[in-house]
Structures are given as structure tokens and as C-alpha cells.
Coordinates of C-alpha atoms and ligand atoms in Angstrom, one line a residue:
M23 CA 169.5 106.0 80.9
S24 CA 171.4 106.8 84.1
T25 CA 171.0 110.1 85.8
L26 CA 174.1 112.3 86.4
F27 CA 174.0 111.4 90.1
E28 CA 173.8 107.6 89.3
K29 CA 177.0 108.1 87.3
I30 CA 178.6 109.7 90.4
I31 CA 177.3 106.8 92.6
S32 CA 178.8 104.2 90.2
R33 CA 182.1 106.3 89.9
E34 CA 181.5 106.7 86.2
I35 CA 181.9 110.5 86.8
P36 CA 184.3 111.6 89.5
A37 CA 183.2 113.7 92.5
D38 CA 184.5 114.8 95.8
I39 CA 182.6 112.2 97.9
I40 CA 182.5 113.0 101.6
Y41 CA 180.0 110.4 102.9
E42 CA 178.4 107.2 101.6
D43 CA 176.2 104.4 103.0
D44 CA 173.9 101.9 101.5
I45 CA 171.0 104.4 101.1
C46 CA 172.7 107.7 100.1
I47 CA 175.8 109.5 99.0
C48 CA 177.1 113.0 99.7
F49 CA 179.6 114.9 97.6
R50 CA 180.6 118.5 96.9
D51 CA 178.7 120.5 94.4
I52 CA 180.7 121.3 91.3
E53 CA 179.5 124.9 91.3
P54 CA 179.4 125.9 95.0
Q55 CA 177.1 128.7 96.0
A56 CA 178.6 129.0 99.5
P57 CA 182.0 128.1 101.0
T58 CA 180.6 124.7 101.7
H59 CA 178.0 123.3 99.2
L60 CA 177.2 119.6 99.5
L61 CA 174.7 117.4 97.7
L62 CA 173.1 114.5 99.5
V63 CA 171.5 112.0 97.0
P64 CA 169.5 108.8 97.6
K65 CA 170.9 105.8 95.7
K66 CA 167.3 105.0 94.7
V67 CA 166.2 107.4 91.8
I68 CA 163.3 109.5 93.0
T69 CA 163.0 112.1 90.3
G70 CA 162.0 115.0 92.7
I71 CA 160.5 115.7 96.1
G72 CA 157.2 116.5 94.5
V73 CA 156.8 112.9 93.3
A74 CA 158.0 111.1 96.5
H75 CA 155.6 108.6 97.8
S76 CA 154.9 107.0 101.2
E77 CA 157.0 104.0 100.1
D78 CA 160.0 106.4 100.2
Q79 CA 159.4 107.5 103.7
K80 CA 162.3 105.5 105.2
I81 CA 164.7 107.0 102.6
L82 CA 163.5 110.5 103.1
G83 CA 163.8 110.2 106.9
H84 CA 167.3 108.8 106.4
L85 CA 168.3 111.7 104.3
M86 CA 167.1 114.2 106.9
I87 CA 169.0 112.4 109.7
T88 CA 172.1 112.0 107.6
I89 CA 172.2 115.7 106.5
A90 CA 172.0 116.7 110.2
K91 CA 174.9 114.3 111.0
I92 CA 177.0 115.6 108.2
A93 CA 176.4 119.2 109.2
E94 CA 177.4 118.4 112.7
Q95 CA 180.5 116.5 111.6
Q96 CA 181.5 119.4 109.3
G97 CA 181.1 121.8 112.3
F98 CA 178.2 123.9 111.1
N99 CA 175.8 123.4 114.0
S100 CA 177.0 126.5 115.9
N101 CA 176.8 129.0 113.1
G102 CA 174.0 127.3 111.2
F103 CA 173.5 126.0 107.7
R104 CA 170.7 125.7 105.1
V105 CA 169.1 122.6 103.5
I106 CA 167.3 123.1 100.2
I107 CA 165.4 120.8 97.8
N108 CA 164.6 122.3 94.5
H109 CA 161.6 120.9 92.5
G110 CA 160.6 121.5 88.9
I111 CA 161.3 124.5 86.7
D112 CA 160.2 127.2 89.0
G113 CA 162.0 125.5 91.9
G114 CA 165.2 125.7 89.9
Q115 CA 165.7 121.9 89.6
T116 CA 168.3 121.0 87.0
V117 CA 169.0 117.3 87.8
D118 CA 166.0 115.0 87.9
H119 CA 167.3 112.8 90.8
L120 CA 166.3 114.0 94.2
H121 CA 169.0 115.8 96.1
L122 CA 169.3 117.9 99.2
H123 CA 171.7 120.9 99.0
L124 CA 173.6 121.7 102.2
L125 CA 174.9 125.3 102.1
A126 CA 177.1 126.6 104.9
G127 CA 180.1 128.8 105.7
R128 CA 178.5 132.2 105.2
A129 CA 175.4 134.1 106.3
L130 CA 172.7 133.2 103.7
N131 CA 170.1 135.7 102.5
W132 CA 166.4 135.3 103.0
P133 CA 164.2 135.2 101.0
P134 CA 166.3 133.4 98.4
G135 CA 166.3 134.7 94.9
Ligands
5GP229 P1 169.4 121.5 91.2 O1 169.6 122.7 90.4 O2 168.9 120.3 90.4 O3 168.7 121.7 92.5 O4 170.9 121.1 91.7 C1 171.8 120.4 90.8 C2 173.2 120.7 91.3 O5 174.1 119.7 90.8 C3 173.7 122.1 91.0 O6 173.9 122.8 92.2 C4 174.9 121.8 90.2 O7 176.0 122.7 90.4 C5 175.3 120.4 90.6 N1 176.0 119.6 89.5 C6 175.7 119.6 88.2 N2 176.6 118.8 87.6 C7 177.4 118.3 88.5 C8 178.5 117.4 88.5 O8 178.9 116.9 87.4 N3 179.2 117.1 89.6 C9 178.8 117.7 90.8 N4 179.5 117.4 91.9 N5 177.7 118.5 90.9 C10 177.0 118.8 89.8

């Protein structure tokens, strides 16, 4: 069975896609927690950061570099932004397909709730 994010990648489910390459896709979160809330998702299904393996190193590195490029392109480097990966129940993960949240556009609280 496809994950929700695979359905977005295949255009089965619509999303506001702002970036895509052969390794990952970035689109707006449907329930934004900040003025800008993006999700960056690898096309390969890794169910969570806690189960990523060394074979996924290239993908994980690509996600980090790409989220930085997107943040810069969106103009968030001067005021800053936050990148979050939730894992498991206590981490608040609801979709079992690895994704980076990029939150920006307001001052974010620390520690998070
Ligand atoms: P998690 O809780 O797993 O870290 O993050 C999952 C995110 O996916 C949530 O922020 C949620 O709002 C977002 N989300 C859930 N369903 C959809 C959807 O159908 N479309 C989009 N664009 N985002 C979704």
C-alpha cells in the first residue's frame, strides 16, 4: 500500500508542490503551523529517521542540502527557520514516510511542546 506522500509524489493526491528533483519533493503542509510550513520528502520510502541506514546516507545528505537551498530561495536565511523530523509516537509522527518539516515566517518557541 502506498504512503500518503507516495500518493502526492504520483499526483494521485494534489498538493502545492514547490520543488521536485529525482530524489525528493517539497510541498506545503495541509495544516500549517507557521506562516510557511513545508514538507520535504524523499521519493524512496524510509519509514522514519529512526530506521534510516547507512545505505540511505546519500539521500539524507541530499535532503539536508536541499532544505537549506529551499530556505534560502524562500528568503528565510536572514530571519531564520526551523527544520524538524518527528519519529514515532512520542515524536508526534503521523505519516510513516520520512519527511523534514521546514517552519518559518514567525519566531518559534523553544522548547517545542
Ligand atoms: P508528522 O506528524 O508525521 O511529523 O507530519 C505529517 C504532516 O503531514 C503533518 O504536519 C500534516 O499536517 C501533514 N499532512 C497530512 N496529510 C496531508 C495531506 O494530505 N497533504 C499535505 N500537504 N500535508 C498533509
